[in-house]
mmCIF file of C-alpha atoms and ligand atoms in Angstrom:
data_model
loop_
_atom_site.group_PDB
_atom_site.id
_atom_site.type_symbol
_atom_site.label_atom_id
_atom_site.label_comp_id
_atom_site.label_asym_id
_atom_site.label_seq_id
_atom_site.Cartn_x
_atom_site.Cartn_y
_atom_site.Cartn_z
ATOM 1 C CA MET N 57 6.462 -21.761 -3.960
ATOM 2 C CA ARG N 58 8.944 -19.060 -4.276
ATOM 3 C CA PHE N 59 8.183 -17.686 -0.413
ATOM 4 C CA ARG N 60 8.090 -21.113 1.488
ATOM 5 C CA ASN N 61 7.965 -20.277 5.222
ATOM 6 C CA LYS N 62 8.403 -16.644 4.760
ATOM 7 C CA VAL N 63 6.395 -14.669 7.163
ATOM 8 C CA VAL N 64 4.735 -11.655 5.143
ATOM 9 C CA TRP N 65 2.825 -8.929 7.045
ATOM 10 C CA ILE N 66 0.348 -7.177 4.842
ATOM 11 C CA THR N 67 -1.772 -4.193 6.274
ATOM 12 C CA GLY N 68 -5.140 -3.329 4.185
ATOM 13 C CA ALA N 69 -5.790 -7.399 3.942
ATOM 14 C CA SER N 70 -9.498 -6.908 4.185
ATOM 15 C CA SER N 71 -10.138 -5.952 0.602
ATOM 16 C CA GLY N 72 -8.651 -5.003 -2.862
ATOM 17 C CA ILE N 73 -5.221 -5.364 -3.280
ATOM 18 C CA GLY N 74 -4.166 -6.318 0.067
ATOM 19 C CA GLU N 75 -6.489 -9.230 -0.012
ATOM 20 C CA ALA N 76 -5.151 -10.301 -3.445
ATOM 21 C CA LEU N 77 -1.913 -10.144 -1.938
ATOM 22 C CA ALA N 78 -2.953 -12.674 0.641
ATOM 23 C CA TYR N 79 -4.062 -15.154 -1.494
ATOM 24 C CA ALA N 80 -0.856 -15.030 -3.839
ATOM 25 C CA PHE N 81 1.776 -14.871 -1.120
ATOM 26 C CA HIS N 82 -0.135 -18.092 0.792
ATOM 27 C CA ARG N 83 -0.443 -19.723 -2.725
ATOM 28 C CA GLU N 84 3.802 -19.158 -3.024
ATOM 29 C CA GLY N 85 3.956 -20.900 0.760
ATOM 30 C CA ALA N 86 4.306 -17.930 2.730
ATOM 31 C CA HIS N 87 3.003 -17.530 6.404
ATOM 32 C CA LEU N 88 0.556 -14.570 6.786
ATOM 33 C CA ILE N 89 0.116 -11.770 9.403
ATOM 34 C CA LEU N 90 -3.205 -9.911 7.947
ATOM 35 C CA THR N 91 -4.266 -6.504 9.306
ATOM 36 C CA ALA N 92 -7.017 -4.240 8.670
ATOM 37 C CA ARG N 93 -9.766 -2.855 10.877
ATOM 38 C CA ARG N 94 -12.441 -5.059 9.815
ATOM 39 C CA ARG N 95 -12.064 -8.531 11.508
ATOM 40 C CA ASP N 96 -14.873 -10.423 9.852
ATOM 41 C CA ARG N 97 -13.469 -9.460 6.316
ATOM 42 C CA LEU N 98 -10.121 -10.479 7.385
ATOM 43 C CA GLU N 99 -11.523 -13.994 8.620
ATOM 44 C CA ALA N 100 -13.164 -14.220 5.024
ATOM 45 C CA VAL N 101 -9.745 -13.852 3.510
ATOM 46 C CA ARG N 102 -8.055 -16.440 6.135
ATOM 47 C CA ASN N 103 -10.772 -18.894 4.941
ATOM 48 C CA ALA N 104 -10.347 -18.298 1.034
ATOM 49 C CA CYS N 105 -6.385 -18.565 1.104
ATOM 50 C CA THR N 106 -5.797 -21.710 -0.274
ATOM 51 C CA GLY N 107 -1.874 -22.501 0.513
ATOM 52 C CA ASP N 108 -0.588 -24.535 3.467
ATOM 53 C CA GLY N 109 1.084 -21.773 5.562
ATOM 54 C CA LYS N 110 -0.068 -20.497 8.939
ATOM 55 C CA ILE N 111 -2.468 -17.149 9.566
ATOM 56 C CA LEU N 112 -2.614 -15.019 12.100
ATOM 57 C CA LEU N 113 -5.258 -12.318 11.913
ATOM 58 C CA LEU N 114 -4.061 -9.349 13.810
ATOM 59 C CA PRO N 115 -7.103 -6.675 13.300
ATOM 60 C CA PHE N 116 -6.161 -2.869 14.099
ATOM 61 C CA ASP N 117 -6.421 0.699 12.814
ATOM 62 C CA VAL N 118 -3.205 1.256 11.485
ATOM 63 C CA THR N 119 -3.303 5.184 12.975
ATOM 64 C CA ASP N 120 -3.242 3.489 16.691
ATOM 65 C CA TYR N 121 0.531 4.152 16.808
ATOM 66 C CA ASP N 122 0.686 2.868 20.592
ATOM 67 C CA PHE N 123 -0.578 -0.455 19.524
ATOM 68 C CA HIS N 124 2.502 -0.813 17.142
ATOM 69 C CA PRO N 125 4.847 -2.320 19.580
ATOM 70 C CA THR N 126 2.182 -4.672 20.839
ATOM 71 C CA ALA N 127 1.735 -5.614 17.403
ATOM 72 C CA VAL N 128 5.087 -6.353 16.015
ATOM 73 C CA ALA N 129 5.835 -8.205 19.662
ATOM 74 C CA ALA N 130 2.992 -10.496 18.849
ATOM 75 C CA SER N 131 4.157 -11.004 15.272
ATOM 76 C CA ILE N 132 7.566 -12.059 16.565
ATOM 77 C CA GLU N 133 5.843 -14.218 19.527
ATOM 78 C CA HIS N 134 3.734 -16.060 16.945
ATOM 79 C CA PHE N 135 6.245 -16.631 14.184
ATOM 80 C CA GLY N 136 9.435 -15.685 15.439
ATOM 81 C CA GLN N 137 10.137 -13.185 12.507
ATOM 82 C CA VAL N 138 9.014 -11.059 10.136
ATOM 83 C CA ASP N 139 10.522 -11.419 6.536
ATOM 84 C CA ILE N 140 8.485 -9.032 4.783
ATOM 85 C CA LEU N 141 6.547 -5.930 5.759
ATOM 86 C CA ILE N 142 3.851 -4.936 3.255
ATOM 87 C CA ASN N 143 2.254 -1.392 4.153
ATOM 88 C CA ASN N 144 -0.594 -1.575 2.013
ATOM 89 C CA ALA N 145 -3.453 0.205 4.008
ATOM 90 C CA GLY N 146 -4.436 3.338 2.692
ATOM 91 C CA ILE N 147 -7.326 5.967 1.632
ATOM 92 C CA SER N 148 -7.703 8.174 -1.313
ATOM 93 C CA GLN N 149 -9.579 11.603 -1.630
ATOM 94 C CA ARG N 150 -11.964 12.930 -3.679
ATOM 95 C CA SER N 151 -12.177 16.984 -2.944
ATOM 96 C CA LEU N 152 -10.947 20.316 -4.218
ATOM 97 C CA VAL N 153 -8.296 21.665 -1.913
ATOM 98 C CA LEU N 154 -10.679 24.638 -0.925
ATOM 99 C CA GLU N 155 -13.343 22.179 0.231
ATOM 100 C CA THR N 156 -11.273 19.911 2.071
ATOM 101 C CA ASP N 157 -11.310 20.415 5.992
ATOM 102 C CA PHE N 158 -8.046 20.236 6.897
ATOM 103 C CA SER N 159 -8.859 17.525 9.531
ATOM 104 C CA VAL N 160 -9.258 15.307 6.281
ATOM 105 C CA ASP N 161 -6.158 16.144 4.838
ATOM 106 C CA ARG N 162 -4.279 15.167 8.150
ATOM 107 C CA ARG N 163 -6.153 12.147 8.303
ATOM 108 C CA ILE N 164 -5.160 10.970 4.868
ATOM 109 C CA MET N 165 -1.280 11.676 5.890
ATOM 110 C CA GLU N 166 -2.158 9.699 9.628
ATOM 111 C CA VAL N 167 -3.107 6.555 7.614
ATOM 112 C CA ASN N 168 -1.060 6.888 4.321
ATOM 113 C CA TYR N 169 2.156 8.230 5.521
ATOM 114 C CA PHE N 170 2.977 8.197 9.104
ATOM 115 C CA SER N 171 1.318 4.863 10.137
ATOM 116 C CA VAL N 172 3.585 3.418 7.544
ATOM 117 C CA ILE N 173 6.449 5.148 9.022
ATOM 118 C CA SER N 174 5.639 4.365 12.513
ATOM 119 C CA LEU N 175 5.078 0.367 11.788
ATOM 120 C CA THR N 176 8.167 0.175 9.594
ATOM 121 C CA LYS N 177 10.486 1.875 12.647
ATOM 122 C CA THR N 178 8.941 -0.482 14.837
ATOM 123 C CA VAL N 179 9.599 -3.237 12.754
ATOM 124 C CA LEU N 180 12.991 -2.543 11.301
ATOM 125 C CA PRO N 181 15.234 -3.379 14.570
ATOM 126 C CA TYR N 182 13.669 -7.007 14.389
ATOM 127 C CA MET N 183 14.714 -7.585 10.952
ATOM 128 C CA ILE N 184 18.219 -6.027 11.468
ATOM 129 C CA GLU N 185 18.879 -8.291 14.370
ATOM 130 C CA ARG N 186 18.150 -11.543 12.147
ATOM 131 C CA GLY N 187 20.172 -10.271 9.578
ATOM 132 C CA GLY N 188 17.889 -8.784 6.896
ATOM 133 C CA GLY N 189 14.088 -8.474 5.723
ATOM 134 C CA GLN N 190 11.895 -6.654 3.098
ATOM 135 C CA ILE N 191 9.714 -3.545 3.621
ATOM 136 C CA ALA N 192 7.231 -2.828 0.710
ATOM 137 C CA VAL N 193 5.084 0.266 0.389
ATOM 138 C CA VAL N 194 2.189 0.404 -1.897
ATOM 139 C CA SER N 195 2.290 3.980 -3.216
ATOM 140 C CA SER N 196 0.754 5.110 -6.312
ATOM 141 C CA LEU N 197 1.562 6.400 -9.713
ATOM 142 C CA LEU N 198 0.126 9.437 -7.980
ATOM 143 C CA GLY N 199 3.342 9.160 -5.678
ATOM 144 C CA LYS N 200 5.089 10.651 -8.885
ATOM 145 C CA PHE N 201 2.462 12.957 -10.219
ATOM 146 C CA SER N 202 -0.536 14.496 -8.891
ATOM 147 C CA THR N 203 -4.059 14.726 -10.166
ATOM 148 C CA PRO N 204 -6.708 17.361 -9.118
ATOM 149 C CA ARG N 205 -9.143 16.336 -6.140
ATOM 150 C CA GLN N 206 -6.625 14.271 -5.090
ATOM 151 C CA SER N 207 -4.054 16.473 -3.145
ATOM 152 C CA ALA N 208 -3.517 15.068 0.565
ATOM 153 C CA TYR N 209 -3.558 11.641 -1.213
ATOM 154 C CA CYS N 210 -0.875 12.556 -3.640
ATOM 155 C CA ALA N 211 1.064 14.470 -0.918
ATOM 156 C CA SER N 212 0.840 11.569 1.182
ATOM 157 C CA LYS N 213 2.081 9.080 -1.495
ATOM 158 C CA HIS N 214 4.879 11.500 -2.608
ATOM 159 C CA ALA N 215 6.175 11.688 0.967
ATOM 160 C CA LEU N 216 6.780 7.564 1.086
ATOM 161 C CA HIS N 217 9.158 8.264 -2.061
ATOM 162 C CA GLY N 218 11.010 10.836 0.042
ATOM 163 C CA TYR N 219 10.952 9.180 3.209
ATOM 164 C CA PHE N 220 11.670 5.356 1.941
ATOM 165 C CA ASP N 221 14.233 6.629 -0.574
ATOM 166 C CA SER N 222 16.471 7.847 2.256
ATOM 167 C CA LEU N 223 15.760 4.934 4.467
ATOM 168 C CA ARG N 224 16.882 2.323 1.410
ATOM 169 C CA SER N 225 20.377 4.074 1.298
ATOM 170 C CA GLU N 226 20.619 3.855 5.313
ATOM 171 C CA VAL N 227 19.929 0.150 5.970
ATOM 172 C CA TYR N 228 21.259 -1.448 2.653
ATOM 173 C CA ASP N 229 24.346 -2.924 4.558
ATOM 174 C CA GLN N 230 22.200 -4.193 7.404
ATOM 175 C CA GLY N 231 20.415 -6.444 4.370
ATOM 176 C CA ILE N 232 17.193 -4.734 4.520
ATOM 177 C CA ARG N 233 15.460 -4.213 0.658
ATOM 178 C CA ILE N 234 12.921 -1.648 0.053
ATOM 179 C CA THR N 235 10.330 -1.962 -2.705
ATOM 180 C CA LEU N 236 8.114 1.296 -3.581
ATOM 181 C CA ILE N 237 5.118 -0.153 -5.535
ATOM 182 C CA CYS N 238 3.085 2.548 -7.555
ATOM 183 C CA PRO N 239 0.008 0.817 -8.988
ATOM 184 C CA GLY N 240 -2.203 3.092 -11.703
ATOM 185 C CA PHE N 241 -5.980 1.934 -11.884
ATOM 186 C CA VAL N 242 -6.593 -0.923 -10.034
ATOM 187 C CA ARG N 243 -10.525 -2.568 -9.745
ATOM 188 C CA THR N 244 -10.653 -2.515 -5.679
ATOM 189 C CA GLU N 245 -13.341 -0.740 -3.385
ATOM 190 C CA VAL N 246 -10.599 2.269 -3.243
ATOM 191 C CA SER N 247 -12.615 4.985 -4.330
ATOM 192 C CA MET N 248 -15.952 3.728 -2.456
ATOM 193 C CA HIS N 249 -13.928 4.509 0.824
ATOM 194 C CA ALA N 250 -12.090 7.605 -0.265
ATOM 195 C CA LEU N 251 -12.465 10.832 1.648
ATOM 196 C CA ARG N 252 -14.704 13.916 0.685
ATOM 197 C CA GLY N 253 -13.968 17.330 1.735
ATOM 198 C CA ASP N 254 -16.137 16.882 4.956
ATOM 199 C CA GLY N 255 -14.365 13.547 5.704
ATOM 200 C CA GLN N 256 -17.696 11.492 4.701
ATOM 201 C CA GLU N 257 -16.874 8.521 2.234
ATOM 202 C CA HIS N 258 -17.148 9.379 -1.390
ATOM 203 C CA GLY N 259 -18.896 5.945 -1.619
ATOM 204 C CA VAL N 260 -18.866 5.537 -5.674
ATOM 205 C CA LEU N 261 -16.934 3.220 -7.702
ATOM 206 C CA ASP N 262 -15.393 5.554 -10.110
ATOM 207 C CA ASN N 263 -15.213 4.599 -13.804
ATOM 208 C CA ARG N 264 -11.646 4.590 -14.040
ATOM 209 C CA ILE N 265 -11.423 2.204 -10.988
ATOM 210 C CA ALA N 266 -14.127 -0.136 -12.038
ATOM 211 C CA ARG N 267 -12.284 -0.940 -15.697
ATOM 212 C CA GLY N 268 -9.068 -1.167 -13.939
ATOM 213 C CA MET N 269 -6.529 -3.538 -13.684
ATOM 214 C CA PRO N 270 -7.894 -6.651 -11.635
ATOM 215 C CA ALA N 271 -6.386 -6.697 -8.018
ATOM 216 C CA ASP N 272 -5.281 -10.310 -8.551
ATOM 217 C CA VAL N 273 -2.978 -9.226 -11.448
ATOM 218 C CA CYS N 274 -1.862 -6.358 -9.754
ATOM 219 C CA ALA N 275 -0.962 -8.824 -6.792
ATOM 220 C CA ARG N 276 1.096 -11.187 -9.179
ATOM 221 C CA HIS N 277 3.148 -8.003 -10.370
ATOM 222 C CA ILE N 278 3.533 -7.171 -6.838
ATOM 223 C CA VAL N 279 4.787 -10.913 -5.692
ATOM 224 C CA ASN N 280 7.050 -10.695 -8.907
ATOM 225 C CA ALA N 281 8.657 -7.508 -7.834
ATOM 226 C CA LEU N 282 9.412 -8.508 -4.325
ATOM 227 C CA TYR N 283 10.881 -11.814 -5.486
ATOM 228 C CA LYS N 284 13.363 -9.825 -7.500
ATOM 229 C CA ARG N 285 13.868 -7.375 -4.690
ATOM 230 C CA LYS N 286 13.135 -4.394 -7.170
ATOM 231 C CA GLU N 287 13.652 -0.671 -5.469
ATOM 232 C CA GLU N 288 10.578 0.427 -7.247
ATOM 233 C CA VAL N 289 7.752 -0.745 -9.863
ATOM 234 C CA TYR N 290 5.393 0.846 -11.923
ATOM 235 C CA ILE N 291 1.990 -1.670 -12.550
ATOM 236 C CA ALA N 292 -0.274 0.290 -14.713
ATOM 237 C CA ARG N 293 -1.465 0.010 -18.065
ATOM 238 C CA TYR N 294 -2.376 3.151 -20.447
ATOM 239 C CA GLU N 295 -2.374 5.586 -17.504
ATOM 240 C CA LYS N 296 1.729 4.912 -16.983
ATOM 241 C CA ILE N 297 2.392 7.224 -19.725
ATOM 242 C CA ALA N 298 1.366 10.227 -17.308
ATOM 243 C CA LEU N 299 4.578 9.138 -15.863
ATOM 244 C CA TYR N 300 6.903 9.746 -18.907
ATOM 245 C CA LEU N 301 4.569 13.334 -19.640
ATOM 246 C CA LYS N 302 5.732 14.162 -16.110
ATOM 247 C CA ARG N 303 9.384 13.209 -16.754
ATOM 248 C CA PHE N 304 10.075 14.240 -20.283
ATOM 249 C CA ALA N 305 7.095 16.779 -21.074
ATOM 250 C CA PRO N 306 5.931 18.041 -17.868
ATOM 251 C CA GLY N 307 4.353 21.481 -19.142
ATOM 252 C CA LEU N 308 1.908 19.003 -21.464
ATOM 253 C CA LEU N 309 0.954 17.055 -18.397
ATOM 254 C CA SER N 310 0.281 20.036 -16.337
ATOM 255 C CA LYS N 311 -2.290 21.287 -19.063
ATOM 256 C CA LEU N 312 -3.715 17.922 -19.433
ATOM 257 C CA MET N 313 -4.418 17.716 -15.528
ATOM 258 C CA ARG N 314 -6.351 21.254 -16.009
ATOM 259 C CA LYS N 315 -8.717 19.583 -17.971
ATOM 260 C CA ILE N 316 -9.071 16.071 -16.079
ATOM 261 C CA LYS N 317 -12.437 15.169 -14.863
ATOM 262 C CA LEU N 318 -12.403 12.659 -12.070
ATOM 263 C CA THR N 319 -15.647 10.874 -12.072
HETATM 264 N N1 NAP T 560 -7.152 0.867 -6.347
HETATM 265 C C1 NAP T 560 -6.226 1.684 -6.955
HETATM 266 O O1 NAP T 560 -6.438 2.012 -8.303
HETATM 267 C C2 NAP T 560 -4.889 2.247 -6.162
HETATM 268 C C3 NAP T 560 -3.966 2.747 -7.157
HETATM 269 C C4 NAP T 560 -2.519 3.065 -6.576
HETATM 270 C C5 NAP T 560 -2.530 2.769 -5.157
HETATM 271 N N2 NAP T 560 -3.425 2.131 -4.477
HETATM 272 C C6 NAP T 560 -2.948 1.959 -3.222
HETATM 273 O O2 NAP T 560 -3.196 0.565 -2.797
HETATM 274 C C7 NAP T 560 -3.632 0.507 -1.563
HETATM 275 C C8 NAP T 560 -4.896 -0.460 -1.504
HETATM 276 O O3 NAP T 560 -5.851 -0.026 -1.854
HETATM 277 P P1 NAP T 560 -6.801 -0.349 -2.352
HETATM 278 O O4 NAP T 560 -6.890 -0.173 -3.622
HETATM 279 O O5 NAP T 560 -6.705 -2.041 -2.260
HETATM 280 O O6 NAP T 560 -8.416 0.026 -1.879
HETATM 281 P P2 NAP T 560 -9.369 -0.780 -0.458
HETATM 282 O O7 NAP T 560 -10.079 -2.033 -1.451
HETATM 283 O O8 NAP T 560 -10.108 0.307 -0.015
HETATM 284 O O9 NAP T 560 -8.094 -1.138 0.509
HETATM 285 C C9 NAP T 560 -7.696 -0.879 1.840
HETATM 286 C C10 NAP T 560 -7.419 -1.336 2.480
HETATM 287 O O10 NAP T 560 -6.618 -0.414 3.579
HETATM 288 C C11 NAP T 560 -7.423 -0.797 4.765
HETATM 289 N N3 NAP T 560 -7.338 0.159 5.711
HETATM 290 C C12 NAP T 560 -7.758 1.821 5.357
HETATM 291 N N4 NAP T 560 -7.840 2.489 6.751
HETATM 292 C C13 NAP T 560 -7.194 1.742 7.418
HETATM 293 C C14 NAP T 560 -6.625 1.963 8.624
HETATM 294 N N5 NAP T 560 -6.911 3.095 9.517
HETATM 295 N N6 NAP T 560 -6.246 1.173 9.321
HETATM 296 C C15 NAP T 560 -6.200 -0.199 8.952
HETATM 297 N N7 NAP T 560 -6.443 -0.694 7.941
HETATM 298 C C16 NAP T 560 -6.774 0.428 6.869
HETATM 299 C C17 NAP T 560 -8.816 -1.362 4.532
HETATM 300 O O11 NAP T 560 -9.301 -2.318 5.723
HETATM 301 P P3 NAP T 560 -10.113 -1.946 6.550
HETATM 302 O O12 NAP T 560 -11.506 -0.861 6.214
HETATM 303 O O13 NAP T 560 -11.020 -2.989 7.188
HETATM 304 O O14 NAP T 560 -9.609 -1.151 7.771
HETATM 305 C C18 NAP T 560 -8.205 -2.161 3.181
HETATM 306 O O15 NAP T 560 -8.100 -3.517 3.644
HETATM 307 C C19 NAP T 560 -3.598 1.791 -0.828
HETATM 308 O O16 NAP T 560 -2.716 2.086 -0.204
HETATM 309 C C20 NAP T 560 -4.111 2.598 -2.074
HETATM 310 O O17 NAP T 560 -3.619 4.134 -1.773
HETATM 311 C C21 NAP T 560 -4.874 1.750 -5.077
#
């Protein structure tokens, strides 16, 4: 019960990591605000939560920026506070640069980057007024290095690090703590909804994702990281080695990436 009576807002809560986070935080005593586009899936998540905290469903498209002030106002009116915002909603990509329509590059940046900074900027003043809060961002190992066929996705995740590392130092004295979360392969719907170059969904459960870490295990690590107010965490198995290669043998990683086959 490490988060008893804390209000935790999770975006992308209708499946995968966000859904698992909803169950994990509810078990830990938190009240939840759950956001995603699919209302029916959010209702199913609410019904499957086993804690005793209250749950507010707030379905919207995170790229509907004009709605962000209304969403934040509704959350504050309902609970009086938001203690933790977890920016988790995201979409991936499965297409080479040269086959990717520019509109797809932009869409991925809108969902994975601009929506995150817009919602964060809308919530922050309320947190600062209350004397503190936590902002979590679900980035990826691909926020630290890049793979082929995911150029815009990697760019969007790298951008989050640049932005939130800067914000962290700006708001530290106001009691705001920022956690960047970098999962490796996690078994979710992510590859199914990944965009192809023409903007259509990939629609395939990729092998590496199918064999990835279970979402509830990933969620447990995230809950622990937020409890400890970590600045950055890597939640991955063998694929974590690429991080060390990027740091200590970048030329070797570059060669490996030329040979990689994303299925
Ligand atoms: N799975 C992995 O291997 C992995 C690895 C590293 C990082 N991540 C990151 O983890 C996060 C969660 O992904 P996941 O793996 O759990 O995939 P997922 O099962 O596909 O979940 C993605 C979530 O984001 C929501 N979402 C997508 N676009 C949205 C929009 N425009 N507005 C509102 N909600 C939106 C989806 O809900 P609706 O469709 O209902 O809107 C869904 O709840 C993402 O940021 C992803 O980049 C995943």
